[in-house]
Amino acid sequence: MHALDWHLANSTHVEALPARLLRPRARANADARALAQAAWCLRRKSDGRFLATYDGRRLHALCHGLAREPGIGEAIAAIEASCATAGATGSLPLAGLEERLASLGLDAAYGKSTGLVLVPEPSRLEFAGYDRYRRPLWLLEPAARAWRRMQRAALADGVALDAISGYRSHDYQLGIFERKLARGQTVQQILAVNAAPGYSEHHGGLAMDIGTPGEPPAEESFETTPAFAWLRGQAGRFGFRMSYPRDNPHGISYEPWHWCWQPPAPAGASPASV
Ligand SMILES: [Zn+2]
């Protein structure tokens, strides 16, 4: 199987990943055997908990209470659909997210005050290699290809780029919020550090945080590195632009590490500003 054939099948509460990517992480023997035989591993999105493996016909539970776990049937349907329509990617519905945001005290006023919009999650993401922490990096297909090309081109110029993170789910971001609220932090305190769930470019599968070995992740000091200088000059050739330069209109702090892929402009159109 070619690496780019590996994909993540997405559904509301559960994501299905190729089991082969996860084998080294399985601890228990029975689970390791199940992973070795399974094509897919089902993971709860809010906390990353492994729920079950799936071999195309049968589920093997990796947790207690699988029968009570919401979203398993939807996840199986998502696997079947993503395999049947290779390359075709839709978006998951936003219904439910707004309700959960309201229950956290985040209403439409947040979007209005920041000029940000809710970003739906793709139904399918492609494996784009591993990030700095040896976690699979997931991006939409064109961004995954562009990232691999750009990383190779940088290396040919003597510059090492690594991925800090790519796609992140609504549930992952909601989980961070709910855990911090449970510890007594206010929504305002959390928003000072974390993006509001649903509004991050990372949900859409086109944005990624880029770093270079030896540098801390997501720090402004990244702008002083040869990697950043290379990106400033070359990333546009691969379709990546910096989303949050200094004094951006969204009021988001300067993020020299955050780059987003955008489709090339039609021939003859003036290039988008970077
Ligand atoms: Zn980012």
mmCIF file of C-alpha atoms in Angstrom, residues 17-262:
data_model
loop_
_atom_site.group_PDB
_atom_site.id
_atom_site.type_symbol
_atom_site.label_atom_id
_atom_site.label_comp_id
_atom_site.label_asym_id
_atom_site.label_seq_id
_atom_site.Cartn_x
_atom_site.Cartn_y
_atom_site.Cartn_z
ATOM 1 C CA LEU A 17 -7.272 5.130 11.254
ATOM 2 C CA PRO A 18 -5.291 2.470 9.388
ATOM 3 C CA ALA A 19 -4.358 -0.022 12.130
ATOM 4 C CA ARG A 20 -0.905 -0.450 10.623
ATOM 5 C CA LEU A 21 -0.011 3.102 11.718
ATOM 6 C CA LEU A 22 -0.793 2.278 15.348
ATOM 7 C CA ARG A 23 0.716 -1.182 15.866
ATOM 8 C CA PRO A 24 3.857 -0.046 17.691
ATOM 9 C CA ARG A 25 1.642 1.638 20.297
ATOM 10 C CA ALA A 26 -0.415 -1.404 21.269
ATOM 11 C CA ARG A 27 0.606 -2.686 24.692
ATOM 12 C CA ALA A 28 -1.611 -5.646 25.604
ATOM 13 C CA ASN A 29 -1.044 -8.900 23.691
ATOM 14 C CA ALA A 30 -4.682 -9.467 22.684
ATOM 15 C CA ASP A 31 -4.895 -5.895 21.458
ATOM 16 C CA ALA A 32 -1.642 -6.244 19.521
ATOM 17 C CA ARG A 33 -3.008 -9.383 17.846
ATOM 18 C CA ALA A 34 -6.263 -7.610 16.968
ATOM 19 C CA LEU A 35 -4.351 -4.675 15.521
ATOM 20 C CA ALA A 36 -2.135 -7.006 13.498
ATOM 21 C CA GLN A 37 -5.204 -8.558 11.876
ATOM 22 C CA ALA A 38 -7.355 -5.464 11.567
ATOM 23 C CA ALA A 39 -7.421 -2.926 8.799
ATOM 24 C CA TRP A 40 -8.812 -0.142 10.958
ATOM 25 C CA CYS A 41 -8.605 1.222 14.454
ATOM 26 C CA LEU A 42 -11.489 3.280 15.846
ATOM 27 C CA ARG A 43 -10.552 6.094 18.198
ATOM 28 C CA ARG A 44 -12.735 8.425 20.266
ATOM 29 C CA LYS A 45 -12.053 11.949 19.029
ATOM 30 C CA SER A 46 -12.511 13.846 22.301
ATOM 31 C CA ASP A 47 -9.671 12.138 24.161
ATOM 32 C CA GLY A 48 -7.929 9.866 21.651
ATOM 33 C CA ARG A 49 -9.036 6.673 23.455
ATOM 34 C CA PHE A 50 -8.784 3.503 21.335
ATOM 35 C CA LEU A 51 -12.245 1.938 21.166
ATOM 36 C CA ALA A 52 -12.092 -0.996 18.762
ATOM 37 C CA THR A 53 -10.450 -2.526 15.727
ATOM 38 C CA TYR A 54 -12.383 -3.386 12.587
ATOM 39 C CA ASP A 55 -11.335 -5.912 9.963
ATOM 40 C CA GLY A 56 -14.013 -5.083 7.430
ATOM 41 C CA ARG A 57 -16.563 -7.444 9.004
ATOM 42 C CA ARG A 58 -16.070 -7.685 12.771
ATOM 43 C CA LEU A 59 -15.358 -5.259 15.598
ATOM 44 C CA HIS A 60 -12.879 -6.210 18.338
ATOM 45 C CA ALA A 61 -13.356 -4.086 21.477
ATOM 46 C CA LEU A 62 -10.281 -2.324 22.889
ATOM 47 C CA CYS A 63 -12.286 -0.770 25.744
ATOM 48 C CA HIS A 64 -15.081 -1.652 28.169
ATOM 49 C CA GLY A 65 -18.618 -0.616 27.291
ATOM 50 C CA LEU A 66 -18.168 -0.498 23.534
ATOM 51 C CA ALA A 67 -21.889 -1.202 23.038
ATOM 52 C CA ARG A 68 -22.741 2.021 24.859
ATOM 53 C CA GLU A 69 -20.194 4.111 22.935
ATOM 54 C CA PRO A 70 -21.898 6.638 20.611
ATOM 55 C CA GLY A 71 -20.951 6.864 16.958
ATOM 56 C CA ILE A 72 -19.600 3.348 16.275
ATOM 57 C CA GLY A 73 -22.169 2.589 13.552
ATOM 58 C CA GLU A 74 -21.538 5.973 11.967
ATOM 59 C CA ALA A 75 -17.784 5.275 12.023
ATOM 60 C CA ILE A 76 -18.216 1.940 10.226
ATOM 61 C CA ALA A 77 -20.383 3.683 7.618
ATOM 62 C CA ALA A 78 -17.678 6.347 7.239
ATOM 63 C CA ILE A 79 -15.031 3.666 6.591
ATOM 64 C CA GLU A 80 -17.171 2.026 3.917
ATOM 65 C CA ALA A 81 -17.996 5.381 2.288
ATOM 66 C CA SER A 82 -14.406 6.648 2.321
ATOM 67 C CA CYS A 83 -13.139 3.439 0.687
ATOM 68 C CA ALA A 84 -15.880 3.446 -1.921
ATOM 69 C CA THR A 85 -15.244 7.041 -2.940
ATOM 70 C CA ALA A 86 -11.457 7.303 -2.824
ATOM 71 C CA GLY A 87 -10.351 10.870 -3.311
ATOM 72 C CA ALA A 88 -13.812 12.399 -2.934
ATOM 73 C CA THR A 89 -13.930 14.391 0.261
ATOM 74 C CA GLY A 90 -17.001 16.033 1.714
ATOM 75 C CA SER A 91 -17.534 17.829 4.988
ATOM 76 C CA LEU A 92 -19.169 16.616 8.183
ATOM 77 C CA PRO A 93 -22.298 18.524 9.221
ATOM 78 C CA LEU A 94 -21.826 21.376 11.686
ATOM 79 C CA ALA A 95 -25.088 20.523 13.483
ATOM 80 C CA GLY A 96 -24.325 19.669 17.083
ATOM 81 C CA LEU A 97 -21.167 21.769 17.249
ATOM 82 C CA GLU A 98 -23.074 25.044 17.664
ATOM 83 C CA GLU A 99 -25.170 23.458 20.408
ATOM 84 C CA ARG A 100 -22.076 22.331 22.283
ATOM 85 C CA LEU A 101 -20.434 25.739 21.812
ATOM 86 C CA ALA A 102 -23.518 27.439 23.285
ATOM 87 C CA SER A 103 -23.403 25.096 26.283
ATOM 88 C CA LEU A 104 -19.801 26.237 26.849
ATOM 89 C CA GLY A 105 -20.888 29.880 26.726
ATOM 90 C CA LEU A 106 -19.535 30.458 23.209
ATOM 91 C CA ASP A 107 -22.245 31.882 20.964
ATOM 92 C CA ALA A 108 -22.249 33.476 17.512
ATOM 93 C CA ALA A 109 -20.895 36.709 19.034
ATOM 94 C CA TYR A 110 -17.442 35.107 19.141
ATOM 95 C CA GLY A 111 -17.407 34.648 15.367
ATOM 96 C CA LYS A 112 -18.660 38.176 14.795
ATOM 97 C CA SER A 113 -16.091 39.779 17.087
ATOM 98 C CA THR A 114 -13.154 37.935 15.532
ATOM 99 C CA GLY A 115 -14.327 37.763 11.912
ATOM 100 C CA LEU A 116 -13.685 33.997 12.055
ATOM 101 C CA VAL A 117 -16.113 31.416 10.699
ATOM 102 C CA LEU A 118 -16.903 27.869 11.775
ATOM 103 C CA VAL A 119 -14.698 25.425 9.847
ATOM 104 C CA PRO A 120 -16.295 22.040 9.071
ATOM 105 C CA GLU A 121 -14.233 18.866 9.358
ATOM 106 C CA PRO A 122 -13.470 16.875 6.179
ATOM 107 C CA SER A 123 -14.971 13.401 5.914
ATOM 108 C CA ARG A 124 -11.613 11.985 4.801
ATOM 109 C CA LEU A 125 -7.974 13.020 5.378
ATOM 110 C CA GLU A 126 -4.749 11.679 3.900
ATOM 111 C CA PHE A 127 -1.614 10.494 5.679
ATOM 112 C CA ALA A 128 1.045 13.170 5.126
ATOM 113 C CA GLY A 129 3.932 11.519 6.989
ATOM 114 C CA TYR A 130 4.757 11.813 10.682
ATOM 115 C CA ASP A 131 5.002 14.927 12.769
ATOM 116 C CA ARG A 132 7.854 15.857 15.119
ATOM 117 C CA TYR A 133 6.365 13.611 17.814
ATOM 118 C CA ARG A 134 6.003 10.568 15.497
ATOM 119 C CA ARG A 135 2.239 11.006 15.346
ATOM 120 C CA PRO A 136 0.583 10.564 11.951
ATOM 121 C CA LEU A 137 0.041 13.916 10.251
ATOM 122 C CA TRP A 138 -3.361 14.232 8.550
ATOM 123 C CA LEU A 139 -4.157 16.757 5.816
ATOM 124 C CA LEU A 140 -6.482 17.068 2.852
ATOM 125 C CA GLU A 141 -5.009 15.420 -0.220
ATOM 126 C CA PRO A 142 -3.644 18.509 -2.063
ATOM 127 C CA ALA A 143 -2.118 19.917 1.126
ATOM 128 C CA ALA A 144 -0.577 16.528 1.984
ATOM 129 C CA ARG A 145 1.103 16.305 -1.426
ATOM 130 C CA ALA A 146 2.250 19.948 -1.312
ATOM 131 C CA TRP A 147 3.716 19.510 2.198
ATOM 132 C CA ARG A 148 5.735 16.437 1.148
ATOM 133 C CA ARG A 149 7.047 18.255 -1.935
ATOM 134 C CA MET A 150 7.912 21.363 0.044
ATOM 135 C CA GLN A 151 9.684 19.408 2.794
ATOM 136 C CA ARG A 152 11.812 17.611 0.152
ATOM 137 C CA ALA A 153 12.636 20.860 -1.655
ATOM 138 C CA ALA A 154 13.690 22.526 1.592
ATOM 139 C CA LEU A 155 15.921 19.578 2.463
ATOM 140 C CA ALA A 156 17.553 19.826 -0.974
ATOM 141 C CA ASP A 157 18.400 23.423 -0.021
ATOM 142 C CA GLY A 158 19.845 22.245 3.308
ATOM 143 C CA VAL A 159 16.828 23.310 5.381
ATOM 144 C CA ALA A 160 15.013 20.859 7.676
ATOM 145 C CA LEU A 161 11.286 21.467 8.135
ATOM 146 C CA ASP A 162 9.154 19.374 10.457
ATOM 147 C CA ALA A 163 5.428 19.299 11.123
ATOM 148 C CA ILE A 164 4.191 20.228 14.584
ATOM 149 C CA SER A 165 0.538 19.511 13.815
ATOM 150 C CA GLY A 166 -1.950 19.419 10.979
ATOM 151 C CA TYR A 167 -5.644 18.512 11.099
ATOM 152 C CA ARG A 168 -7.289 18.721 14.521
ATOM 153 C CA SER A 169 -10.907 17.734 15.241
ATOM 154 C CA HIS A 170 -13.646 19.804 16.862
ATOM 155 C CA ASP A 171 -13.927 17.157 19.571
ATOM 156 C CA TYR A 172 -10.226 17.369 20.364
ATOM 157 C CA GLN A 173 -10.486 21.134 20.839
ATOM 158 C CA LEU A 174 -13.795 20.803 22.744
ATOM 159 C CA GLY A 175 -12.145 18.227 25.002
ATOM 160 C CA ILE A 176 -9.368 20.696 25.897
ATOM 161 C CA PHE A 177 -12.048 23.287 26.727
ATOM 162 C CA GLU A 178 -14.149 20.965 28.843
ATOM 163 C CA ARG A 179 -11.173 19.694 30.842
ATOM 164 C CA LYS A 180 -10.028 23.260 31.584
ATOM 165 C CA LEU A 181 -13.566 24.340 32.547
ATOM 166 C CA ALA A 182 -13.796 21.348 34.871
ATOM 167 C CA ARG A 183 -10.585 22.549 36.537
ATOM 168 C CA GLY A 184 -12.246 25.901 37.246
ATOM 169 C CA GLN A 185 -10.894 28.103 34.441
ATOM 170 C CA THR A 186 -13.267 30.597 32.795
ATOM 171 C CA VAL A 187 -14.036 30.648 29.060
ATOM 172 C CA GLN A 188 -12.161 33.967 28.794
ATOM 173 C CA GLN A 189 -9.069 32.509 30.455
ATOM 174 C CA ILE A 190 -9.114 29.531 28.095
ATOM 175 C CA LEU A 191 -9.656 31.661 24.984
ATOM 176 C CA ALA A 192 -6.533 33.636 25.851
ATOM 177 C CA VAL A 193 -4.493 30.469 25.208
ATOM 178 C CA ASN A 194 -6.630 28.148 23.008
ATOM 179 C CA ALA A 195 -8.580 28.833 19.816
ATOM 180 C CA ALA A 196 -12.343 28.470 20.217
ATOM 181 C CA PRO A 197 -13.406 24.984 19.112
ATOM 182 C CA GLY A 198 -14.763 25.043 15.572
ATOM 183 C CA TYR A 199 -13.031 28.237 14.479
ATOM 184 C CA SER A 200 -9.478 27.002 13.901
ATOM 185 C CA GLU A 201 -8.074 26.581 10.386
ATOM 186 C CA HIS A 202 -6.664 23.279 11.648
ATOM 187 C CA HIS A 203 -10.177 21.736 11.551
ATOM 188 C CA GLY A 204 -10.310 22.050 7.754
ATOM 189 C CA GLY A 205 -7.237 19.920 6.969
ATOM 190 C CA LEU A 206 -5.405 22.581 4.958
ATOM 191 C CA ALA A 207 -3.466 24.289 7.767
ATOM 192 C CA MET A 208 -0.389 23.115 9.585
ATOM 193 C CA ASP A 209 2.132 24.300 12.145
ATOM 194 C CA ILE A 210 5.682 24.027 10.846
ATOM 195 C CA GLY A 211 8.890 23.923 12.852
ATOM 196 C CA THR A 212 12.521 23.054 12.500
ATOM 197 C CA PRO A 213 14.488 20.561 14.625
ATOM 198 C CA GLY A 214 15.997 22.060 17.759
ATOM 199 C CA GLU A 215 13.513 24.914 17.963
ATOM 200 C CA PRO A 216 10.593 24.883 20.419
ATOM 201 C CA PRO A 217 7.194 24.429 18.751
ATOM 202 C CA ALA A 218 4.919 27.380 18.019
ATOM 203 C CA GLU A 219 7.198 30.128 19.362
ATOM 204 C CA GLU A 220 7.692 33.537 17.801
ATOM 205 C CA SER A 221 11.447 32.863 17.806
ATOM 206 C CA PHE A 222 10.796 30.591 14.807
ATOM 207 C CA GLU A 223 10.943 33.778 12.704
ATOM 208 C CA THR A 224 14.704 34.032 13.298
ATOM 209 C CA THR A 225 15.467 30.563 11.866
ATOM 210 C CA PRO A 226 16.798 29.683 8.390
ATOM 211 C CA ALA A 227 13.676 27.487 8.052
ATOM 212 C CA PHE A 228 11.402 30.507 8.367
ATOM 213 C CA ALA A 229 13.524 32.535 5.927
ATOM 214 C CA TRP A 230 13.229 29.643 3.445
ATOM 215 C CA LEU A 231 9.448 29.467 3.922
ATOM 216 C CA ARG A 232 9.065 33.210 3.422
ATOM 217 C CA GLY A 233 10.810 32.921 0.085
ATOM 218 C CA GLN A 234 9.611 29.541 -1.159
ATOM 219 C CA ALA A 235 6.366 28.374 0.506
ATOM 220 C CA GLY A 236 4.215 30.307 -1.950
ATOM 221 C CA ARG A 237 5.543 28.141 -4.801
ATOM 222 C CA PHE A 238 3.954 25.132 -3.057
ATOM 223 C CA GLY A 239 0.672 26.869 -2.280
ATOM 224 C CA PHE A 240 1.315 27.626 1.395
ATOM 225 C CA ARG A 241 0.805 31.070 2.906
ATOM 226 C CA MET A 242 1.179 32.400 6.431
ATOM 227 C CA SER A 243 -2.324 32.866 7.878
ATOM 228 C CA TYR A 244 -1.551 35.174 10.765
ATOM 229 C CA PRO A 245 1.188 37.655 9.905
ATOM 230 C CA ARG A 246 1.811 40.600 12.249
ATOM 231 C CA ASP A 247 -1.243 42.889 12.585
ATOM 232 C CA ASN A 248 -3.610 40.486 10.808
ATOM 233 C CA PRO A 249 -7.254 41.640 10.623
ATOM 234 C CA HIS A 250 -8.510 38.828 12.906
ATOM 235 C CA GLY A 251 -6.623 40.160 15.906
ATOM 236 C CA ILE A 252 -4.898 36.781 16.216
ATOM 237 C CA SER A 253 -1.388 37.019 17.576
ATOM 238 C CA TYR A 254 1.499 36.711 15.112
ATOM 239 C CA GLU A 255 2.049 33.019 14.257
ATOM 240 C CA PRO A 256 5.096 32.608 12.005
ATOM 241 C CA TRP A 257 4.733 28.803 12.342
ATOM 242 C CA HIS A 258 1.148 28.540 11.040
ATOM 243 C CA TRP A 259 0.793 28.007 7.260
ATOM 244 C CA CYS A 260 -2.248 27.158 5.214
ATOM 245 C CA TRP A 261 -2.456 25.615 1.754
ATOM 246 C CA GLN A 262 -4.752 27.281 -0.726
#
